């Protein structure tokens, strides 16, 4: 399939999605959302694919929502179309999506990275919610996801001042899972995604769903949700295979059933 604003490549069982609006530092316009939703729907539908990596360029993962596209819009246009609500569909992707972030991840770019299941950062990565400088605010979940990821103090400072966090600070604060030398970012992200794609597919979905539930529910309900999904995995053929393979000291051979 042809996309206007992204490039999509399959590397084995990993779908590598690259934002491709270099002249605008990968600013997120309406077409980017359309393309991303189509690529992620294709990922979910393709049994040969187990995990995606979403990345940008060396200079920018994405420098935000497209300011030029938004600048003329008024309240009625924004509210009337529930602008940016389409991104809610993106987080419903059932297979894991890893953000591989080099350079700027600002505003909607930072929010897009945080919608992914985890973030691997190049040592060049810079995260920020600079919307305050435009007299607006995060609008794709940043005030909520950043606060849950790094706590109130850092999130509040970043939203109120527009200060950027470098990769080291982002790792210490828990925003990213690891920092990787920029030249190795894509290879490492694809390698990590391949590990995930090599796991039993139903168990991957269950693990993703239960970790994400920690952001939606209280502890008791979250632990209960986890336990029920865990019980459910004992209804899969892959659970029998996985445990037999352990005992027989061999790799599991998954059927996705
Ligand atoms: C549209 C953008 C853009 C953006 C950069 N560009 N960011 N276009 N929307 N968010 C364009 C520039 O206009 C410029 O186009 C080209 O990309 C290169 O950018 P420069 O500014 O010349 O590059 P540089 O000097 O290296 O500075 C990089 C930068 C800066 C620090 C990342 O571009 C910047 O501050 N961008 C805006 C960051 C931001 O405010 N993001 C939040 C957006 S609001 P031309 O045509 O001049 O070459 C947002 C709202 C979220 O995200 C809420 C709902 C989603």
PDB file of C-alpha atoms and ligand atoms in Angstrom:
ATOM      1  CA  UNK A   1       0.000   0.000   0.000  1.00  0.00           C
ATOM      2  CA  UNK A   2       1.133   3.552  -0.773  1.00  0.00           C
ATOM      3  CA  UNK A   3       1.202   6.153   1.935  1.00  0.00           C
ATOM      4  CA  UNK A   4       1.813   9.891   1.559  1.00  0.00           C
ATOM      5  CA  UNK A   5       3.467  10.730   4.852  1.00  0.00           C
ATOM      6  CA  UNK A   6       5.018   7.528   6.141  1.00  0.00           C
ATOM      7  CA  UNK A   7       7.185   4.717   4.854  1.00  0.00           C
ATOM      8  CA  UNK A   8       6.365   1.172   5.816  1.00  0.00           C
ATOM      9  CA  UNK A   9       8.781  -1.704   5.532  1.00  0.00           C
ATOM     10  CA  UNK A  10       8.565  -5.266   6.811  1.00  0.00           C
ATOM     11  CA  UNK A  11      11.720  -6.623   8.381  1.00  0.00           C
ATOM     12  CA  UNK A  12      10.867 -10.244   9.051  1.00  0.00           C
ATOM     13  CA  UNK A  13       7.979 -10.208  11.525  1.00  0.00           C
ATOM     14  CA  UNK A  14       8.553  -6.529  12.398  1.00  0.00           C
ATOM     15  CA  UNK A  15       6.757  -3.647  10.670  1.00  0.00           C
ATOM     16  CA  UNK A  16       9.001  -0.576  10.580  1.00  0.00           C
ATOM     17  CA  UNK A  17       6.956   2.611  10.167  1.00  0.00           C
ATOM     18  CA  UNK A  18       8.928   5.789   9.448  1.00  0.00           C
ATOM     19  CA  UNK A  19       7.334   9.232   9.590  1.00  0.00           C
ATOM     20  CA  UNK A  20       8.335  10.945   6.365  1.00  0.00           C
ATOM     21  CA  UNK A  21       7.658  14.678   6.256  1.00  0.00           C
ATOM     22  CA  UNK A  22      11.287  15.801   6.546  1.00  0.00           C
ATOM     23  CA  UNK A  23      10.681  19.408   5.466  1.00  0.00           C
ATOM     24  CA  UNK A  24       8.236  19.899   8.336  1.00  0.00           C
ATOM     25  CA  UNK A  25      10.277  17.875  10.859  1.00  0.00           C
ATOM     26  CA  UNK A  26       7.545  15.210  10.670  1.00  0.00           C
ATOM     27  CA  UNK A  27       4.851  17.562  11.964  1.00  0.00           C
ATOM     28  CA  UNK A  28       1.636  15.617  12.380  1.00  0.00           C
ATOM     29  CA  UNK A  29      -1.047  16.739   9.938  1.00  0.00           C
ATOM     30  CA  UNK A  30      -4.343  15.032   9.164  1.00  0.00           C
ATOM     31  CA  UNK A  31      -2.761  12.838   6.486  1.00  0.00           C
ATOM     32  CA  UNK A  32      -0.213  11.454   8.971  1.00  0.00           C
ATOM     33  CA  UNK A  33      -3.045  10.239  11.187  1.00  0.00           C
ATOM     34  CA  UNK A  34      -4.850   8.681   8.214  1.00  0.00           C
ATOM     35  CA  UNK A  35      -1.657   6.927   7.127  1.00  0.00           C
ATOM     36  CA  UNK A  36      -0.742   5.748  10.629  1.00  0.00           C
ATOM     37  CA  UNK A  37      -4.208   4.331  11.264  1.00  0.00           C
ATOM     38  CA  UNK A  38      -4.085   2.432   7.966  1.00  0.00           C
ATOM     39  CA  UNK A  39      -0.590   1.064   8.656  1.00  0.00           C
ATOM     40  CA  UNK A  40      -1.500  -0.058  12.165  1.00  0.00           C
ATOM     41  CA  UNK A  41      -4.742  -1.664  10.986  1.00  0.00           C
ATOM     42  CA  UNK A  42      -2.647  -3.555   8.414  1.00  0.00           C
ATOM     43  CA  UNK A  43      -0.261  -4.627  11.183  1.00  0.00           C
ATOM     44  CA  UNK A  44      -3.108  -6.025  13.277  1.00  0.00           C
ATOM     45  CA  UNK A  45      -4.576  -7.850  10.271  1.00  0.00           C
ATOM     46  CA  UNK A  46      -1.316  -9.427   9.085  1.00  0.00           C
ATOM     47  CA  UNK A  47      -0.533 -12.742  10.780  1.00  0.00           C
ATOM     48  CA  UNK A  48       3.063 -12.598   9.553  1.00  0.00           C
ATOM     49  CA  UNK A  49       3.693  -9.434  11.610  1.00  0.00           C
ATOM     50  CA  UNK A  50       4.079  -9.454  15.387  1.00  0.00           C
ATOM     51  CA  UNK A  51       5.235  -5.990  16.433  1.00  0.00           C
ATOM     52  CA  UNK A  52       5.847  -2.518  14.999  1.00  0.00           C
ATOM     53  CA  UNK A  53       8.543   0.098  15.408  1.00  0.00           C
ATOM     54  CA  UNK A  54       7.474   3.700  14.844  1.00  0.00           C
ATOM     55  CA  UNK A  55      10.283   6.111  14.147  1.00  0.00           C
ATOM     56  CA  UNK A  56      11.114   9.453  12.529  1.00  0.00           C
ATOM     57  CA  UNK A  57      14.346  10.952  11.241  1.00  0.00           C
ATOM     58  CA  UNK A  58      17.690  11.580  12.935  1.00  0.00           C
ATOM     59  CA  UNK A  59      16.645  15.181  13.564  1.00  0.00           C
ATOM     60  CA  UNK A  60      13.033  14.717  14.602  1.00  0.00           C
ATOM     61  CA  UNK A  61      10.743  11.925  15.640  1.00  0.00           C
ATOM     62  CA  UNK A  62       8.043  14.588  15.214  1.00  0.00           C
ATOM     63  CA  UNK A  63       8.152  18.299  16.077  1.00  0.00           C
ATOM     64  CA  UNK A  64       4.493  18.369  17.042  1.00  0.00           C
ATOM     65  CA  UNK A  65       1.087  18.731  15.544  1.00  0.00           C
ATOM     66  CA  UNK A  66       1.261  20.720  12.304  1.00  0.00           C
ATOM     67  CA  UNK A  67       1.097  24.316  13.518  1.00  0.00           C
ATOM     68  CA  UNK A  68       0.467  25.623  10.009  1.00  0.00           C
ATOM     69  CA  UNK A  69      -2.551  23.338   9.611  1.00  0.00           C
ATOM     70  CA  UNK A  70      -3.980  24.300  13.014  1.00  0.00           C
ATOM     71  CA  UNK A  71      -3.264  28.007  13.122  1.00  0.00           C
ATOM     72  CA  UNK A  72      -6.440  29.173  11.380  1.00  0.00           C
ATOM     73  CA  UNK A  73      -8.840  26.903  13.217  1.00  0.00           C
ATOM     74  CA  UNK A  74     -11.283  28.315  15.747  1.00  0.00           C
ATOM     75  CA  UNK A  75     -13.033  26.712  18.699  1.00  0.00           C
ATOM     76  CA  UNK A  76     -16.038  25.630  16.643  1.00  0.00           C
ATOM     77  CA  UNK A  77     -13.809  23.863  14.096  1.00  0.00           C
ATOM     78  CA  UNK A  78     -11.682  22.197  16.780  1.00  0.00           C
ATOM     79  CA  UNK A  79     -14.502  21.173  19.113  1.00  0.00           C
ATOM     80  CA  UNK A  80     -17.006  20.481  16.349  1.00  0.00           C
ATOM     81  CA  UNK A  81     -14.709  17.955  14.672  1.00  0.00           C
ATOM     82  CA  UNK A  82     -13.316  16.697  18.020  1.00  0.00           C
ATOM     83  CA  UNK A  83      -9.912  17.409  16.482  1.00  0.00           C
ATOM     84  CA  UNK A  84      -7.179  14.868  17.314  1.00  0.00           C
ATOM     85  CA  UNK A  85      -9.686  12.363  18.754  1.00  0.00           C
ATOM     86  CA  UNK A  86      -8.704  10.068  15.871  1.00  0.00           C
ATOM     87  CA  UNK A  87      -5.494   9.341  17.766  1.00  0.00           C
ATOM     88  CA  UNK A  88      -7.591   7.460  20.340  1.00  0.00           C
ATOM     89  CA  UNK A  89      -8.010   4.778  17.681  1.00  0.00           C
ATOM     90  CA  UNK A  90      -4.260   4.509  17.319  1.00  0.00           C
ATOM     91  CA  UNK A  91      -3.836   3.327  20.914  1.00  0.00           C
ATOM     92  CA  UNK A  92      -6.347   0.560  20.269  1.00  0.00           C
ATOM     93  CA  UNK A  93      -3.791  -1.252  18.101  1.00  0.00           C
ATOM     94  CA  UNK A  94      -3.593  -4.738  19.577  1.00  0.00           C
ATOM     95  CA  UNK A  95      -0.049  -5.634  18.579  1.00  0.00           C
ATOM     96  CA  UNK A  96       2.746  -3.792  20.383  1.00  0.00           C
ATOM     97  CA  UNK A  97       4.181  -0.614  18.897  1.00  0.00           C
ATOM     98  CA  UNK A  98       7.613   0.584  20.023  1.00  0.00           C
ATOM     99  CA  UNK A  99       8.520   4.250  19.531  1.00  0.00           C
ATOM    100  CA  UNK A 100      12.148   4.671  18.454  1.00  0.00           C
ATOM    101  CA  UNK A 101      12.829   8.340  19.098  1.00  0.00           C
ATOM    102  CA  UNK A 102      15.815  10.319  17.816  1.00  0.00           C
ATOM    103  CA  UNK A 103      15.934  14.116  17.889  1.00  0.00           C
ATOM    104  CA  UNK A 104      12.880  16.198  18.694  1.00  0.00           C
ATOM    105  CA  UNK A 105       9.715  14.629  20.105  1.00  0.00           C
ATOM    106  CA  UNK A 106       7.774  17.776  20.874  1.00  0.00           C
ATOM    107  CA  UNK A 107       4.116  18.495  21.559  1.00  0.00           C
ATOM    108  CA  UNK A 108       2.045  16.036  19.572  1.00  0.00           C
ATOM    109  CA  UNK A 109       5.301  14.245  18.703  1.00  0.00           C
ATOM    110  CA  UNK A 110       5.978  13.531  22.368  1.00  0.00           C
ATOM    111  CA  UNK A 111       2.339  12.565  22.779  1.00  0.00           C
ATOM    112  CA  UNK A 112       2.534  10.188  19.809  1.00  0.00           C
ATOM    113  CA  UNK A 113       5.634   8.538  21.290  1.00  0.00           C
ATOM    114  CA  UNK A 114       3.813   8.141  24.609  1.00  0.00           C
ATOM    115  CA  UNK A 115       0.854   6.479  22.845  1.00  0.00           C
ATOM    116  CA  UNK A 116       3.223   3.699  21.830  1.00  0.00           C
ATOM    117  CA  UNK A 117       3.734   0.807  24.236  1.00  0.00           C
ATOM    118  CA  UNK A 118       7.222   1.892  25.205  1.00  0.00           C
ATOM    119  CA  UNK A 119       9.868   4.312  24.022  1.00  0.00           C
ATOM    120  CA  UNK A 120      13.458   3.529  23.071  1.00  0.00           C
ATOM    121  CA  UNK A 121      15.402   6.780  22.872  1.00  0.00           C
ATOM    122  CA  UNK A 122      18.513   7.653  20.913  1.00  0.00           C
ATOM    123  CA  UNK A 123      21.025   9.647  22.929  1.00  0.00           C
ATOM    124  CA  UNK A 124      20.006  12.626  20.748  1.00  0.00           C
ATOM    125  CA  UNK A 125      16.343  12.496  21.784  1.00  0.00           C
ATOM    126  CA  UNK A 126      14.648  15.557  23.251  1.00  0.00           C
ATOM    127  CA  UNK A 127      11.165  15.385  24.710  1.00  0.00           C
ATOM    128  CA  UNK A 128       8.954  18.362  25.421  1.00  0.00           C
ATOM    129  CA  UNK A 129       5.437  19.774  25.610  1.00  0.00           C
ATOM    130  CA  UNK A 130       6.114  23.307  24.338  1.00  0.00           C
ATOM    131  CA  UNK A 131       2.479  24.116  23.451  1.00  0.00           C
ATOM    132  CA  UNK A 132       2.373  26.742  26.203  1.00  0.00           C
ATOM    133  CA  UNK A 133       4.671  28.859  24.035  1.00  0.00           C
ATOM    134  CA  UNK A 134       1.917  28.875  21.390  1.00  0.00           C
ATOM    135  CA  UNK A 135      -0.636  29.819  24.047  1.00  0.00           C
ATOM    136  CA  UNK A 136      -2.226  26.364  23.878  1.00  0.00           C
ATOM    137  CA  UNK A 137      -1.731  23.060  25.680  1.00  0.00           C
ATOM    138  CA  UNK A 138      -1.188  19.374  24.991  1.00  0.00           C
ATOM    139  CA  UNK A 139      -4.222  18.031  23.116  1.00  0.00           C
ATOM    140  CA  UNK A 140      -3.360  14.411  22.359  1.00  0.00           C
ATOM    141  CA  UNK A 141      -3.097  13.122  25.908  1.00  0.00           C
ATOM    142  CA  UNK A 142       0.247  14.647  26.906  1.00  0.00           C
ATOM    143  CA  UNK A 143      -0.878  16.232  30.159  1.00  0.00           C
ATOM    144  CA  UNK A 144      -2.179  12.835  31.281  1.00  0.00           C
ATOM    145  CA  UNK A 145       0.376  10.378  29.863  1.00  0.00           C
ATOM    146  CA  UNK A 146       3.425  12.505  30.702  1.00  0.00           C
ATOM    147  CA  UNK A 147       2.187  13.007  34.265  1.00  0.00           C
ATOM    148  CA  UNK A 148       1.570   9.286  34.697  1.00  0.00           C
ATOM    149  CA  UNK A 149       5.014   8.521  33.220  1.00  0.00           C
ATOM    150  CA  UNK A 150       7.217  11.025  35.047  1.00  0.00           C
ATOM    151  CA  UNK A 151       5.080  12.320  37.913  1.00  0.00           C
ATOM    152  CA  UNK A 152       3.498  15.690  38.571  1.00  0.00           C
ATOM    153  CA  UNK A 153       6.618  17.761  39.272  1.00  0.00           C
ATOM    154  CA  UNK A 154       8.417  17.192  35.982  1.00  0.00           C
ATOM    155  CA  UNK A 155       5.240  17.084  33.904  1.00  0.00           C
ATOM    156  CA  UNK A 156       3.980  20.335  35.374  1.00  0.00           C
ATOM    157  CA  UNK A 157       7.327  22.069  34.872  1.00  0.00           C
ATOM    158  CA  UNK A 158       7.539  20.865  31.269  1.00  0.00           C
ATOM    159  CA  UNK A 159       3.974  21.883  30.400  1.00  0.00           C
ATOM    160  CA  UNK A 160       4.255  25.289  32.090  1.00  0.00           C
ATOM    161  CA  UNK A 161       7.717  26.250  30.811  1.00  0.00           C
ATOM    162  CA  UNK A 162       8.085  24.227  27.603  1.00  0.00           C
ATOM    163  CA  UNK A 163      11.452  22.959  28.849  1.00  0.00           C
ATOM    164  CA  UNK A 164      12.762  19.919  26.985  1.00  0.00           C
ATOM    165  CA  UNK A 165      14.038  16.765  28.654  1.00  0.00           C
ATOM    166  CA  UNK A 166      17.100  15.106  27.133  1.00  0.00           C
ATOM    167  CA  UNK A 167      17.377  11.338  26.745  1.00  0.00           C
ATOM    168  CA  UNK A 168      19.276  10.793  29.999  1.00  0.00           C
ATOM    169  CA  UNK A 169      16.751  12.712  32.058  1.00  0.00           C
ATOM    170  CA  UNK A 170      13.910  10.938  30.254  1.00  0.00           C
ATOM    171  CA  UNK A 171      15.385   7.572  31.162  1.00  0.00           C
ATOM    172  CA  UNK A 172      15.941   8.528  34.800  1.00  0.00           C
ATOM    173  CA  UNK A 173      12.383   9.844  34.988  1.00  0.00           C
ATOM    174  CA  UNK A 174      10.902   6.641  33.529  1.00  0.00           C
ATOM    175  CA  UNK A 175       9.645   8.143  30.267  1.00  0.00           C
ATOM    176  CA  UNK A 176      11.810   5.844  28.132  1.00  0.00           C
ATOM    177  CA  UNK A 177      12.831   2.277  28.721  1.00  0.00           C
ATOM    178  CA  UNK A 178      16.405   2.620  27.407  1.00  0.00           C
ATOM    179  CA  UNK A 179      18.834   5.067  25.786  1.00  0.00           C
ATOM    180  CA  UNK A 180      20.754   3.795  22.758  1.00  0.00           C
ATOM    181  CA  UNK A 181      23.526   5.426  20.675  1.00  0.00           C
ATOM    182  CA  UNK A 182      21.744   7.167  17.784  1.00  0.00           C
ATOM    183  CA  UNK A 183      23.509   5.144  15.079  1.00  0.00           C
ATOM    184  CA  UNK A 184      22.199   1.901  16.608  1.00  0.00           C
ATOM    185  CA  UNK A 185      18.651   3.018  17.405  1.00  0.00           C
ATOM    186  CA  UNK A 186      16.742   1.420  14.521  1.00  0.00           C
ATOM    187  CA  UNK A 187      18.660  -1.866  14.590  1.00  0.00           C
ATOM    188  CA  UNK A 188      18.196  -2.154  18.344  1.00  0.00           C
ATOM    189  CA  UNK A 189      14.500  -1.240  18.141  1.00  0.00           C
ATOM    190  CA  UNK A 190      13.887  -3.774  15.349  1.00  0.00           C
ATOM    191  CA  UNK A 191      15.839  -6.398  17.315  1.00  0.00           C
ATOM    192  CA  UNK A 192      13.709  -5.713  20.385  1.00  0.00           C
ATOM    193  CA  UNK A 193      10.525  -5.832  18.305  1.00  0.00           C
ATOM    194  CA  UNK A 194      11.672  -9.144  16.794  1.00  0.00           C
ATOM    195  CA  UNK A 195      12.011 -10.601  20.295  1.00  0.00           C
ATOM    196  CA  UNK A 196       8.399  -9.608  20.973  1.00  0.00           C
ATOM    197  CA  UNK A 197       7.242 -10.901  17.568  1.00  0.00           C
ATOM    198  CA  UNK A 198       8.868 -14.234  18.454  1.00  0.00           C
ATOM    199  CA  UNK A 199       6.663 -14.694  21.529  1.00  0.00           C
ATOM    200  CA  UNK A 200       3.291 -16.457  21.548  1.00  0.00           C
ATOM    201  CA  UNK A 201       0.886 -13.940  19.918  1.00  0.00           C
ATOM    202  CA  UNK A 202      -2.035 -14.312  22.330  1.00  0.00           C
ATOM    203  CA  UNK A 203       0.273 -13.929  25.330  1.00  0.00           C
ATOM    204  CA  UNK A 204       1.762 -10.780  23.737  1.00  0.00           C
ATOM    205  CA  UNK A 205      -1.696  -9.242  23.383  1.00  0.00           C
ATOM    206  CA  UNK A 206      -2.606 -10.181  26.958  1.00  0.00           C
ATOM    207  CA  UNK A 207       0.620  -8.728  28.388  1.00  0.00           C
ATOM    208  CA  UNK A 208       0.151  -5.471  26.465  1.00  0.00           C
ATOM    209  CA  UNK A 209      -3.458  -5.185  27.565  1.00  0.00           C
ATOM    210  CA  UNK A 210      -2.770  -5.794  31.245  1.00  0.00           C
ATOM    211  CA  UNK A 211       0.170  -3.373  31.505  1.00  0.00           C
ATOM    212  CA  UNK A 212      -1.927  -0.713  29.769  1.00  0.00           C
ATOM    213  CA  UNK A 213      -4.754  -1.423  32.219  1.00  0.00           C
ATOM    214  CA  UNK A 214      -2.491  -0.094  34.988  1.00  0.00           C
ATOM    215  CA  UNK A 215      -3.104   3.374  33.514  1.00  0.00           C
ATOM    216  CA  UNK A 216      -6.864   2.995  33.466  1.00  0.00           C
ATOM    217  CA  UNK A 217      -7.823   1.255  36.702  1.00  0.00           C
ATOM    218  CA  UNK A 218      -7.185   1.158  40.443  1.00  0.00           C
ATOM    219  CA  UNK A 219      -4.826  -1.455  41.883  1.00  0.00           C
ATOM    220  CA  UNK A 220      -7.404  -4.025  43.005  1.00  0.00           C
ATOM    221  CA  UNK A 221      -9.313  -3.940  39.712  1.00  0.00           C
ATOM    222  CA  UNK A 222      -6.037  -3.964  37.756  1.00  0.00           C
ATOM    223  CA  UNK A 223      -4.660  -6.987  39.599  1.00  0.00           C
ATOM    224  CA  UNK A 224      -7.995  -8.782  39.116  1.00  0.00           C
ATOM    225  CA  UNK A 225      -7.929  -7.964  35.374  1.00  0.00           C
ATOM    226  CA  UNK A 226      -4.374  -9.312  35.150  1.00  0.00           C
ATOM    227  CA  UNK A 227      -5.284 -12.518  36.989  1.00  0.00           C
ATOM    228  CA  UNK A 228      -8.297 -13.195  34.772  1.00  0.00           C
ATOM    229  CA  UNK A 229      -6.278 -12.681  31.585  1.00  0.00           C
ATOM    230  CA  UNK A 230      -3.540 -14.881  33.063  1.00  0.00           C
ATOM    231  CA  UNK A 231      -6.130 -17.600  33.752  1.00  0.00           C
ATOM    232  CA  UNK A 232      -7.418 -17.178  30.184  1.00  0.00           C
ATOM    233  CA  UNK A 233      -3.959 -17.879  28.756  1.00  0.00           C
ATOM    234  CA  UNK A 234      -4.264 -21.413  30.145  1.00  0.00           C
ATOM    235  CA  UNK A 235      -6.952 -21.951  27.520  1.00  0.00           C
ATOM    236  CA  UNK A 236      -4.405 -21.509  24.714  1.00  0.00           C
ATOM    237  CA  UNK A 237      -2.457 -24.231  22.923  1.00  0.00           C
ATOM    238  CA  UNK A 238       0.619 -21.997  23.085  1.00  0.00           C
ATOM    239  CA  UNK A 239       0.599 -22.108  26.901  1.00  0.00           C
ATOM    240  CA  UNK A 240       0.751 -25.932  26.771  1.00  0.00           C
ATOM    241  CA  UNK A 241       3.484 -25.730  24.151  1.00  0.00           C
ATOM    242  CA  UNK A 242       5.450 -23.063  26.041  1.00  0.00           C
ATOM    243  CA  UNK A 243       5.532 -24.994  29.291  1.00  0.00           C
ATOM    244  CA  UNK A 244       6.245 -28.331  27.557  1.00  0.00           C
ATOM    245  CA  UNK A 245       9.084 -26.669  25.632  1.00  0.00           C
ATOM    246  CA  UNK A 246      10.585 -25.397  28.895  1.00  0.00           C
ATOM    247  CA  UNK A 247      10.518 -28.853  30.457  1.00  0.00           C
ATOM    248  CA  UNK A 248      11.940 -30.428  27.278  1.00  0.00           C
ATOM    249  CA  UNK A 249      14.658 -27.719  27.070  1.00  0.00           C
ATOM    250  CA  UNK A 250      13.758 -26.581  23.544  1.00  0.00           C
ATOM    251  CA  UNK A 251      12.316 -23.385  22.012  1.00  0.00           C
ATOM    252  CA  UNK A 252       8.526 -23.053  21.823  1.00  0.00           C
ATOM    253  CA  UNK A 253       6.815 -23.525  18.477  1.00  0.00           C
ATOM    254  CA  UNK A 254       3.848 -21.145  18.486  1.00  0.00           C
ATOM    255  CA  UNK A 255       0.593 -21.591  16.607  1.00  0.00           C
ATOM    256  CA  UNK A 256      -1.128 -18.432  17.846  1.00  0.00           C
ATOM    257  CA  UNK A 257      -3.933 -20.624  19.152  1.00  0.00           C
TER     258      UNK A 257
HETATM  259  C1  LIG B   1       4.549  22.753  11.345  1.00  0.00           C
HETATM  260  C2  LIG B   1       6.820  22.756  11.662  1.00  0.00           C
HETATM  261  C3  LIG B   1       6.669  22.306  13.000  1.00  0.00           C
HETATM  262  C4  LIG B   1       5.339  22.083  13.459  1.00  0.00           C
HETATM  263  C5  LIG B   1       8.770  22.540  12.617  1.00  0.00           C
HETATM  264  N1  LIG B   1       8.141  22.887  11.487  1.00  0.00           N
HETATM  265  N2  LIG B   1       7.888  22.194  13.560  1.00  0.00           N
HETATM  266  N3  LIG B   1       5.773  22.970  10.852  1.00  0.00           N
HETATM  267  N4  LIG B   1       4.323  22.321  12.591  1.00  0.00           N
HETATM  268  N5  LIG B   1       5.067  21.614  14.673  1.00  0.00           N
HETATM  269  C6  LIG B   1       8.738  23.352  10.234  1.00  0.00           C
HETATM  270  C7  LIG B   1       9.276  24.760  10.338  1.00  0.00           C
HETATM  271  O1  LIG B   1       8.237  25.694  10.182  1.00  0.00           O
HETATM  272  C8  LIG B   1      10.275  24.786   9.234  1.00  0.00           C
HETATM  273  O2  LIG B   1       9.583  24.956   8.009  1.00  0.00           O
HETATM  274  C9  LIG B   1      10.846  23.374   9.236  1.00  0.00           C
HETATM  275  O3  LIG B   1       9.878  22.552   9.925  1.00  0.00           O
HETATM  276  C10 LIG B   1      12.161  23.278   9.995  1.00  0.00           C
HETATM  277  O4  LIG B   1      11.987  23.831  11.272  1.00  0.00           O
HETATM  278  P1  LIG B   1      12.963  24.943  11.902  1.00  0.00           P
HETATM  279  O5  LIG B   1      12.204  25.620  12.973  1.00  0.00           O
HETATM  280  O6  LIG B   1      13.546  25.785  10.828  1.00  0.00           O
HETATM  281  O7  LIG B   1      14.120  24.014  12.495  1.00  0.00           O
HETATM  282  P2  LIG B   1      15.060  24.328  13.739  1.00  0.00           P
HETATM  283  O8  LIG B   1      15.499  25.756  13.729  1.00  0.00           O
HETATM  284  O9  LIG B   1      16.110  23.264  13.720  1.00  0.00           O
HETATM  285  O10 LIG B   1      14.132  24.130  15.041  1.00  0.00           O
HETATM  286  C11 LIG B   1      13.585  22.854  15.339  1.00  0.00           C
HETATM  287  C12 LIG B   1      12.459  23.000  16.404  1.00  0.00           C
HETATM  288  C13 LIG B   1      11.430  24.053  15.889  1.00  0.00           C
HETATM  289  C14 LIG B   1      13.051  23.436  17.742  1.00  0.00           C
HETATM  290  C15 LIG B   1      11.833  21.624  16.562  1.00  0.00           C
HETATM  291  O11 LIG B   1      11.034  23.700  14.569  1.00  0.00           O
HETATM  292  C16 LIG B   1      10.208  24.132  16.735  1.00  0.00           C
HETATM  293  O12 LIG B   1      10.212  24.720  17.820  1.00  0.00           O
HETATM  294  N6  LIG B   1       9.080  23.611  16.205  1.00  0.00           N
HETATM  295  C17 LIG B   1       7.808  23.703  16.858  1.00  0.00           C
HETATM  296  C18 LIG B   1       7.745  22.838  18.052  1.00  0.00           C
HETATM  297  C19 LIG B   1       6.378  22.946  18.735  1.00  0.00           C
HETATM  298  O13 LIG B   1       5.972  24.030  19.159  1.00  0.00           O
HETATM  299  N7  LIG B   1       5.670  21.848  18.801  1.00  0.00           N
HETATM  300  C20 LIG B   1       4.342  21.812  19.376  1.00  0.00           C
HETATM  301  C21 LIG B   1       3.364  22.071  18.295  1.00  0.00           C
HETATM  302  S1  LIG B   1       1.752  22.265  18.947  1.00  0.00           S
HETATM  303  P3  LIG B   1      10.062  26.043   6.917  1.00  0.00           P
HETATM  304  O14 LIG B   1       8.985  26.009   5.901  1.00  0.00           O
HETATM  305  O15 LIG B   1      10.251  27.323   7.618  1.00  0.00           O
HETATM  306  O16 LIG B   1      11.386  25.442   6.424  1.00  0.00           O
HETATM  307  C22 LIG B   1       1.251  20.741  19.224  1.00  0.00           C
HETATM  308  C23 LIG B   1      -0.150  20.692  19.764  1.00  0.00           C
HETATM  309  C24 LIG B   1      -0.403  19.371  20.381  1.00  0.00           C
HETATM  310  O17 LIG B   1       1.912  19.781  19.023  1.00  0.00           O
HETATM  311  C25 LIG B   1      -1.787  19.337  20.839  1.00  0.00           C
HETATM  312  C26 LIG B   1      -2.624  18.478  20.035  1.00  0.00           C
HETATM  313  C27 LIG B   1      -1.922  17.518  19.189  1.00  0.00           C
END
